[in-house]
Short mmCIF file of N, CA, C and O in Angstrom, two decimals:
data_model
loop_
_atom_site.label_atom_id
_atom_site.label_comp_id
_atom_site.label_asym_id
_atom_site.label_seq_id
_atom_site.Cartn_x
_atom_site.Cartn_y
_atom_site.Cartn_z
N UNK A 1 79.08 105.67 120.62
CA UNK A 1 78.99 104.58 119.67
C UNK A 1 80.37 103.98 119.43
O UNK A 1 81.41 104.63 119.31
N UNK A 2 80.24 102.56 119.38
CA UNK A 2 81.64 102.24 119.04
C UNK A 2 82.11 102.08 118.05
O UNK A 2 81.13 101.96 117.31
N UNK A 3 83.14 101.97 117.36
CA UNK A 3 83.66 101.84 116.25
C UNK A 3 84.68 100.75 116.34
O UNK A 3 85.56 100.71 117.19
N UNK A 4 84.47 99.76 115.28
CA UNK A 4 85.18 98.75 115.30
C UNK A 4 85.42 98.41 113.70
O UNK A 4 84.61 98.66 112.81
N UNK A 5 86.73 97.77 113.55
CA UNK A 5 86.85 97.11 112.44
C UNK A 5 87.06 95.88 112.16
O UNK A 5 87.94 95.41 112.87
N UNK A 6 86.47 94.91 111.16
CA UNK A 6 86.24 93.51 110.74
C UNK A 6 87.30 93.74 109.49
O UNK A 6 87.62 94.64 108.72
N UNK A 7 87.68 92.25 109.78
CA UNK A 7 88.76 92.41 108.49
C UNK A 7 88.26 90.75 108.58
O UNK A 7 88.66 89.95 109.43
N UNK A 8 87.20 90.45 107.38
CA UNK A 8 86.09 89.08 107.29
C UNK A 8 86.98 88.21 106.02
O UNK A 8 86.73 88.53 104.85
N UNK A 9 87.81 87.34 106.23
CA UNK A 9 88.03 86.25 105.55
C UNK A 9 87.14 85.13 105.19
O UNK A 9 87.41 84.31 104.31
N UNK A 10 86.04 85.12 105.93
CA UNK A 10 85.18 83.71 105.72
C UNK A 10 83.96 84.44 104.53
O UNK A 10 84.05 85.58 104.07
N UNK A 11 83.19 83.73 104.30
CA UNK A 11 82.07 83.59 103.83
C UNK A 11 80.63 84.29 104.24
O UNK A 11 79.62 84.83 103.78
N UNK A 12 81.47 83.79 105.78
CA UNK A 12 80.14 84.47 106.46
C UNK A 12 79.38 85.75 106.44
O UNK A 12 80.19 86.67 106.33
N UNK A 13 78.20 86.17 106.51
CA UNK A 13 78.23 87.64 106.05
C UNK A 13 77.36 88.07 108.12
O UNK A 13 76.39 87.58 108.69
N UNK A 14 78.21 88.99 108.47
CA UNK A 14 78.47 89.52 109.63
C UNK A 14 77.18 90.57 109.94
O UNK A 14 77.36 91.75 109.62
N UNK A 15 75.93 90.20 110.54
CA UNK A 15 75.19 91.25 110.77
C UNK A 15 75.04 91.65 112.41
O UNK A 15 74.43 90.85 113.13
N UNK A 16 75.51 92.70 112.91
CA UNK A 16 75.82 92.81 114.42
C UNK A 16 75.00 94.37 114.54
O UNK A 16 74.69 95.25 113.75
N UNK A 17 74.86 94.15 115.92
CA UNK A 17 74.20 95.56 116.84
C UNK A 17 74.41 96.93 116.00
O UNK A 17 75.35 97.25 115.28
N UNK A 18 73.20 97.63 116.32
CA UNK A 18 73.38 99.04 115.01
C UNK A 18 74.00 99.71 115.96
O UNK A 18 74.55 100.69 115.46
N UNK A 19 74.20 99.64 117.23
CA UNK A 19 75.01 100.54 118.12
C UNK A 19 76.48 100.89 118.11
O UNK A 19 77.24 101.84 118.31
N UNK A 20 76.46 99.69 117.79
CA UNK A 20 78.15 99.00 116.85
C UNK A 20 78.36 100.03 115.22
O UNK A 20 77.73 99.90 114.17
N UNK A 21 79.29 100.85 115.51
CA UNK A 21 79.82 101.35 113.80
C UNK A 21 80.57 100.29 113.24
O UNK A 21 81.57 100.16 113.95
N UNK A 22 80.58 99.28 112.12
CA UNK A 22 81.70 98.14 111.86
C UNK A 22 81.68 98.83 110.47
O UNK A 22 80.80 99.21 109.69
N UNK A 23 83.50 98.82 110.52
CA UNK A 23 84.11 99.32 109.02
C UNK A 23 84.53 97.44 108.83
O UNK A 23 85.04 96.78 109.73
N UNK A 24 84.17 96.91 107.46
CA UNK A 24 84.06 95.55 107.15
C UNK A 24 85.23 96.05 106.26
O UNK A 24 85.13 96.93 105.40
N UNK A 25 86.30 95.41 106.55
CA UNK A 25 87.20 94.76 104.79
C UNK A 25 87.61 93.87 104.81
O UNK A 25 87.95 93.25 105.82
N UNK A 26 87.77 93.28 102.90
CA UNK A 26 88.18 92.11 102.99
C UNK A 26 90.08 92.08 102.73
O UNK A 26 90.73 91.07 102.42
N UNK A 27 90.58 93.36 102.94
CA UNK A 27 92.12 92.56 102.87
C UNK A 27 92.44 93.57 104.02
O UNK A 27 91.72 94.24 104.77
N UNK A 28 94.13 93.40 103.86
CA UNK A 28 95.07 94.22 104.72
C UNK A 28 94.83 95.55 103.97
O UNK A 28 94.47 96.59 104.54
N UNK A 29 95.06 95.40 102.57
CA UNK A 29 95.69 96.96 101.84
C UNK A 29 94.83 97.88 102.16
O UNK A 29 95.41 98.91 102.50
N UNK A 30 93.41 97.98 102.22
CA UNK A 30 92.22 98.62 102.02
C UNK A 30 92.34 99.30 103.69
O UNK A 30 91.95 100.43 103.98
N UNK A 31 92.85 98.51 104.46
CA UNK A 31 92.80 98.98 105.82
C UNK A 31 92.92 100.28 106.15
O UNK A 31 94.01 100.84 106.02
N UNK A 32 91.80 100.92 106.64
CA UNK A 32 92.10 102.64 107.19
C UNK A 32 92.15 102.34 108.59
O UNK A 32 91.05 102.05 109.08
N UNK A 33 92.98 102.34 109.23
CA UNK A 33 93.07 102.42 111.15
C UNK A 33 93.11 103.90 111.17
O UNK A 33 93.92 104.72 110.72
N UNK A 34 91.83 104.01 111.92
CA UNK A 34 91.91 105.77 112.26
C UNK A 34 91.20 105.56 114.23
O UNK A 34 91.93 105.23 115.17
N UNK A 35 90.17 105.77 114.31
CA UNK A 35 90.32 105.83 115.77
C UNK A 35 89.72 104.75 116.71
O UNK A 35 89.53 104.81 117.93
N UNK A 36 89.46 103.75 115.83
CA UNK A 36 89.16 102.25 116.37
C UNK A 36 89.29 101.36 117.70
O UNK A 36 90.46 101.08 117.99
N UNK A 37 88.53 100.98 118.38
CA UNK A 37 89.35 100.44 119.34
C UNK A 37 89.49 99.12 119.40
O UNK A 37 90.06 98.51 120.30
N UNK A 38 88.86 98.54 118.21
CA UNK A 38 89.75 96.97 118.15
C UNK A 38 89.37 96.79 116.87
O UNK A 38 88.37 97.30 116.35
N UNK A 39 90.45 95.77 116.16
CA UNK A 39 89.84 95.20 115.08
C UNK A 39 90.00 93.94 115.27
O UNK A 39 90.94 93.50 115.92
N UNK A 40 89.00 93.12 114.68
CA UNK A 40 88.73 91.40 114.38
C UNK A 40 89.10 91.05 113.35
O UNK A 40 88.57 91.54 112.36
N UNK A 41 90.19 90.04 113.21
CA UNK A 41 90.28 89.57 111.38
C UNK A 41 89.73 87.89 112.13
O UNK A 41 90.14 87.17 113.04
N UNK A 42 88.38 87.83 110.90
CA UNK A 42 88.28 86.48 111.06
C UNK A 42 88.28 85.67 110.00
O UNK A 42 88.32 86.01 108.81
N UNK A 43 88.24 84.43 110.50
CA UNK A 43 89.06 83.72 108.78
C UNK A 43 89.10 82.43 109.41
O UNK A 43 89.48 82.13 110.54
N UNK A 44 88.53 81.56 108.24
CA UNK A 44 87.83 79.72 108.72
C UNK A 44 89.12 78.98 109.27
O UNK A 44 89.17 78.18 110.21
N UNK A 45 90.61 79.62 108.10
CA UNK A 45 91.71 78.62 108.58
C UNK A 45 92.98 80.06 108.55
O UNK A 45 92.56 81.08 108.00
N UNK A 46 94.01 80.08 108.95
CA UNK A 46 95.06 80.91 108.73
C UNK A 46 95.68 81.25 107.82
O UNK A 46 96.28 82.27 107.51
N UNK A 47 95.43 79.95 107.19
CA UNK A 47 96.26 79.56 105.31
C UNK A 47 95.20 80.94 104.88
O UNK A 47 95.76 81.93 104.40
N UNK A 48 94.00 80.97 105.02
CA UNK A 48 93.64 81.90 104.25
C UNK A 48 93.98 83.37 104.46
O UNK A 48 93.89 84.14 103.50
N UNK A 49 94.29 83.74 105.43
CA UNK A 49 95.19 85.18 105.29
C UNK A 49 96.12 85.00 104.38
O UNK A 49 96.86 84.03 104.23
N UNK A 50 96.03 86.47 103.50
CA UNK A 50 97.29 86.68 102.84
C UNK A 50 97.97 87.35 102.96
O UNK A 50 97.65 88.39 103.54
N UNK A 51 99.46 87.17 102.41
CA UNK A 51 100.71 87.37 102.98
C UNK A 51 101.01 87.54 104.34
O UNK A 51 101.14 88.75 104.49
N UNK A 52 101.22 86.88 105.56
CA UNK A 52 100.83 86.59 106.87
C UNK A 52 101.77 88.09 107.00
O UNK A 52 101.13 89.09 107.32
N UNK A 53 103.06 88.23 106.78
CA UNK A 53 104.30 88.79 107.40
C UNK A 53 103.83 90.20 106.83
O UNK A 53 103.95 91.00 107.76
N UNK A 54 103.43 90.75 105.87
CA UNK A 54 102.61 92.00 105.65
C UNK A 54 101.39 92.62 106.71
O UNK A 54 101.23 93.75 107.17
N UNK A 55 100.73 91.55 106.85
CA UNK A 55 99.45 91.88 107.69
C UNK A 55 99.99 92.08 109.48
O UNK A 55 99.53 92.78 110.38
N UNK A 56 101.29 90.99 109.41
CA UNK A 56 101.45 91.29 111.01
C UNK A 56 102.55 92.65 111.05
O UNK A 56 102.71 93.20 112.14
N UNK A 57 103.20 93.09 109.97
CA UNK A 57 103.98 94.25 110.23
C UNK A 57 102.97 95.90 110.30
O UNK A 57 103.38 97.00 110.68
N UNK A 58 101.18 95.43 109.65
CA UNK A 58 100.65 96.09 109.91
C UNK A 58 100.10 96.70 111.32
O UNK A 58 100.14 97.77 111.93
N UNK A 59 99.55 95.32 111.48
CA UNK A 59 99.50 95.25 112.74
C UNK A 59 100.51 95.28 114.12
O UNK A 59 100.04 95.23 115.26
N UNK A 60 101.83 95.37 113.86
CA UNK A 60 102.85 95.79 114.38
C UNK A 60 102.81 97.34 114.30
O UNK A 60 103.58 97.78 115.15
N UNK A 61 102.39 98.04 113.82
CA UNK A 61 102.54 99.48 113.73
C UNK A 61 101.52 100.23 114.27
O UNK A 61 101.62 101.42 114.58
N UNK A 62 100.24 99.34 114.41
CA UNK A 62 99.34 100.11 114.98
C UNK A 62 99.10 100.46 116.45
O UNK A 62 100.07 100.22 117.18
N UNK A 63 98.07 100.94 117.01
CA UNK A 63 97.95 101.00 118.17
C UNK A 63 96.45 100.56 118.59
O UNK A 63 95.95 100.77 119.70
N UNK A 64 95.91 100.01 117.66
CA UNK A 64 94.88 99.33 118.52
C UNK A 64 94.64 98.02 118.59
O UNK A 64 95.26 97.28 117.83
N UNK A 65 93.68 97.49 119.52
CA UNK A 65 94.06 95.99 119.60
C UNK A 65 93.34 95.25 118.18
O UNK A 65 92.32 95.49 117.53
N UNK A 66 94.47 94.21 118.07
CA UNK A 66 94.07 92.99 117.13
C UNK A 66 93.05 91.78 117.71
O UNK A 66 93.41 91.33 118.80
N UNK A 67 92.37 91.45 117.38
CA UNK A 67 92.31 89.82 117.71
C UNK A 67 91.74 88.64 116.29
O UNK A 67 90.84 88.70 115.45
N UNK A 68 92.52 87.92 116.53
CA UNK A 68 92.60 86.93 115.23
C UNK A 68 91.07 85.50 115.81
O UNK A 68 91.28 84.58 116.60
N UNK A 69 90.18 85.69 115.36
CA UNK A 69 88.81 84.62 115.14
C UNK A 69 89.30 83.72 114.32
O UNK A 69 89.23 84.24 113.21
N UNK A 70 89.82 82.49 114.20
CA UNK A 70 90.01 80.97 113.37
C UNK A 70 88.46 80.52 113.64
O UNK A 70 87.78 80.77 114.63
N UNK A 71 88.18 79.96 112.75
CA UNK A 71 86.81 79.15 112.49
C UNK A 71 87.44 77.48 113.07
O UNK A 71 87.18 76.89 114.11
N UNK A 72 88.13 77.17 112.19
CA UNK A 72 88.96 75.52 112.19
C UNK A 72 89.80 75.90 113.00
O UNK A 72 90.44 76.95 112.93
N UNK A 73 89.87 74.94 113.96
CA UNK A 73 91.09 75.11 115.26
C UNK A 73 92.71 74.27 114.40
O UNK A 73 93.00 73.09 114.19
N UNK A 74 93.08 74.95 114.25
CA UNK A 74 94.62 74.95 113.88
C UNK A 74 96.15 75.12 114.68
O UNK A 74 97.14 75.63 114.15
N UNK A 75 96.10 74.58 116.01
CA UNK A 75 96.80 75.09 116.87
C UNK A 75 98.44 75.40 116.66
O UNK A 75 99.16 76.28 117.13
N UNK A 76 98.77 73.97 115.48
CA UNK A 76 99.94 74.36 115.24
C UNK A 76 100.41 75.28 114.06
O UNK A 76 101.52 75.74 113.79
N UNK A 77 99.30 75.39 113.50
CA UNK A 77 99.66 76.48 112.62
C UNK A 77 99.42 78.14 113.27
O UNK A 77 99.92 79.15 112.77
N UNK A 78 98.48 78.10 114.56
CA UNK A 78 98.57 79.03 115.50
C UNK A 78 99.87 79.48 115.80
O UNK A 78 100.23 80.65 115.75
N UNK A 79 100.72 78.29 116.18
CA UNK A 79 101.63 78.38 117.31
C UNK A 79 102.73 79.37 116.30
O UNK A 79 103.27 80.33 116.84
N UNK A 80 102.99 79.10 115.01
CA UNK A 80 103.81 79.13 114.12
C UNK A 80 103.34 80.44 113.79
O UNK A 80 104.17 81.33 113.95
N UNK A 81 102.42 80.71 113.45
CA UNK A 81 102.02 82.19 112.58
C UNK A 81 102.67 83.61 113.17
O UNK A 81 102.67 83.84 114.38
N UNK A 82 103.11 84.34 112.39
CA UNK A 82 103.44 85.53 112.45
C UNK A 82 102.27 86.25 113.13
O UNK A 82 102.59 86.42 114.30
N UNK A 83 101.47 86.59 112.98
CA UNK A 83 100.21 87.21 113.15
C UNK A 83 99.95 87.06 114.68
O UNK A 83 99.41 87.98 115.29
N UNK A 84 100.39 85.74 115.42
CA UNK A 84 99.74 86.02 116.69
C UNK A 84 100.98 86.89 118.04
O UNK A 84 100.85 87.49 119.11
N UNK A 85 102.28 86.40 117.00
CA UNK A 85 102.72 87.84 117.89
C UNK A 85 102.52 88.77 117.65
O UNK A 85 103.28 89.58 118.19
N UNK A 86 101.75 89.20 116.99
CA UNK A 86 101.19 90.53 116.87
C UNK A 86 99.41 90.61 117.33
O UNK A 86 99.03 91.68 116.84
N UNK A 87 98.66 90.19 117.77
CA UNK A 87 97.38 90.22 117.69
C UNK A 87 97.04 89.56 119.65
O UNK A 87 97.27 88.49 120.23
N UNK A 88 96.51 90.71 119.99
CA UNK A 88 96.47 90.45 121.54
C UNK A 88 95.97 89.01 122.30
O UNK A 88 96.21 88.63 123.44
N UNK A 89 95.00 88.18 120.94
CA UNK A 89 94.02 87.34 121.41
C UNK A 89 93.90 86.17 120.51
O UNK A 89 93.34 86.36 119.42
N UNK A 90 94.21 85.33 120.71
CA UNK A 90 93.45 83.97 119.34
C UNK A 90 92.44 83.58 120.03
O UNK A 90 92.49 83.11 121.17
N UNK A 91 91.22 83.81 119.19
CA UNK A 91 90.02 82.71 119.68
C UNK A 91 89.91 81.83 118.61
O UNK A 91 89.58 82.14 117.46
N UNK A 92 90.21 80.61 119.06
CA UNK A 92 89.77 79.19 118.04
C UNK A 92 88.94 78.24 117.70
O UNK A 92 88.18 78.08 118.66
N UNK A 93 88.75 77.73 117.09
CA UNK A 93 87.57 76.18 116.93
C UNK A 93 86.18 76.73 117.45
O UNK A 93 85.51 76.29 118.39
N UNK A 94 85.93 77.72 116.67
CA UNK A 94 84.52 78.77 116.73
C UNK A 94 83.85 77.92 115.37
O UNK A 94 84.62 77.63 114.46
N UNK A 95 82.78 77.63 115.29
CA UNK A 95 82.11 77.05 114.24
C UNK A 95 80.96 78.67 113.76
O UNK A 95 80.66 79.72 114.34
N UNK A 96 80.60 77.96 112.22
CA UNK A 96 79.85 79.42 111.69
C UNK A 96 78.66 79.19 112.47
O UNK A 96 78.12 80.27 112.25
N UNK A 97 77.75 78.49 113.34
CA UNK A 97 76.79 78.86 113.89
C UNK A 97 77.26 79.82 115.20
O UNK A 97 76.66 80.89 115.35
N UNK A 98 77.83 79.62 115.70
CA UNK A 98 78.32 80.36 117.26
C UNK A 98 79.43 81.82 116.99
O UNK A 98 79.80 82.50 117.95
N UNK A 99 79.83 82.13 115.58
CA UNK A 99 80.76 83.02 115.18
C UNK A 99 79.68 84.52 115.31
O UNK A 99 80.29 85.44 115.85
N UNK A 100 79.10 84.67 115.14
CA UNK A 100 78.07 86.06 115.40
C UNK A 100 78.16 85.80 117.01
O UNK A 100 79.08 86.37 117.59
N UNK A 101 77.54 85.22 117.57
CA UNK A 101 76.87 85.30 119.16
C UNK A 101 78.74 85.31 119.96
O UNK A 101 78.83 85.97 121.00
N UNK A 102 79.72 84.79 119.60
CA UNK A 102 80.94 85.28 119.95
C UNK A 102 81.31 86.51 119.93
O UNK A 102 81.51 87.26 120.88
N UNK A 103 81.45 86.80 118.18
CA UNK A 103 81.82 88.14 118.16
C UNK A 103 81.49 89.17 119.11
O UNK A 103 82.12 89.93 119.85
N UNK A 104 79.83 88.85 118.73
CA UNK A 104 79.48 89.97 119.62
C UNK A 104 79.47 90.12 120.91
O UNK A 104 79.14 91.17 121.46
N UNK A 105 79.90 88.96 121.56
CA UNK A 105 80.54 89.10 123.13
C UNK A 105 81.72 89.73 123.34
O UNK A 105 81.96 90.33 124.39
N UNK A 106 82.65 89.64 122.23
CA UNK A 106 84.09 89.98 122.02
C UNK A 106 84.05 91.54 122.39
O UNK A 106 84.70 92.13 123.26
N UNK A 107 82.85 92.16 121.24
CA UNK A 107 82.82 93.32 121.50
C UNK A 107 82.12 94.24 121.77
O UNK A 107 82.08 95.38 121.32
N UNK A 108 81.32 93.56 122.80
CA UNK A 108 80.51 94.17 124.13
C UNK A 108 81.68 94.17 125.04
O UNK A 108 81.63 95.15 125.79
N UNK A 109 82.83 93.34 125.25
CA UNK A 109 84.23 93.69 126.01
C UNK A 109 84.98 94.98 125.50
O UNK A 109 85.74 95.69 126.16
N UNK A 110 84.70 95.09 124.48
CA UNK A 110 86.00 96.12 124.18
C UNK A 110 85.21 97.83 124.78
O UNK A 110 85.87 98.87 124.71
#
């Protein structure tokens, strides 16, 4: 079984494969990384992560992969963010109908 973690900034409420273990949180602090093999932070725009430079020094320390889901394609605030040197993958300009049927392609890969 896999184990994955969601770190859900949007609204959306995330219902995926029961084969799938998903530890859901909504911030950085709460974060337990224990033997995971990827986590997803998704989130409509970037502005809405908080404190960017906290979350990417987290993610600087860990060892499993990141990947950052944007809902609103934001490229230059992509380009700029702390977070994506740290996070293996940006997927962008995902709308909330197609954000489930993504995900879960994301992590049928992992």
């Amino acid at each position: 079984m896999k184990n994955i973690i969601i770190i859900n900034f949007t609204d959306q409420i995330l219902s995926l494969n029961s084969q799938i273990q998903i530890n859901e949180f909504t911030n950085f602090e709460k974060l337990k990384i224990t033997n995971q093999q990827a986590c997803f932070i998704i989130t409509n725009s970037l502005s809405d992560i908080p404190d960017e430079k906290y979350a990417a020094e987290i993610i600087d320390k860990s060892n499993i992969i990141f990947y950052l889901i944007t809902i609103n394609m934001e490229p230059e605030l992509i380009e700029k963010s702390l977070l994506t040197k740290s996070v293996k993958a940006v997927i962008s300009g995902l709308n909330q109908k197609n954000l489930i049927t993504k995900l879960n392609e994301l992590i049928n890969m992992v």
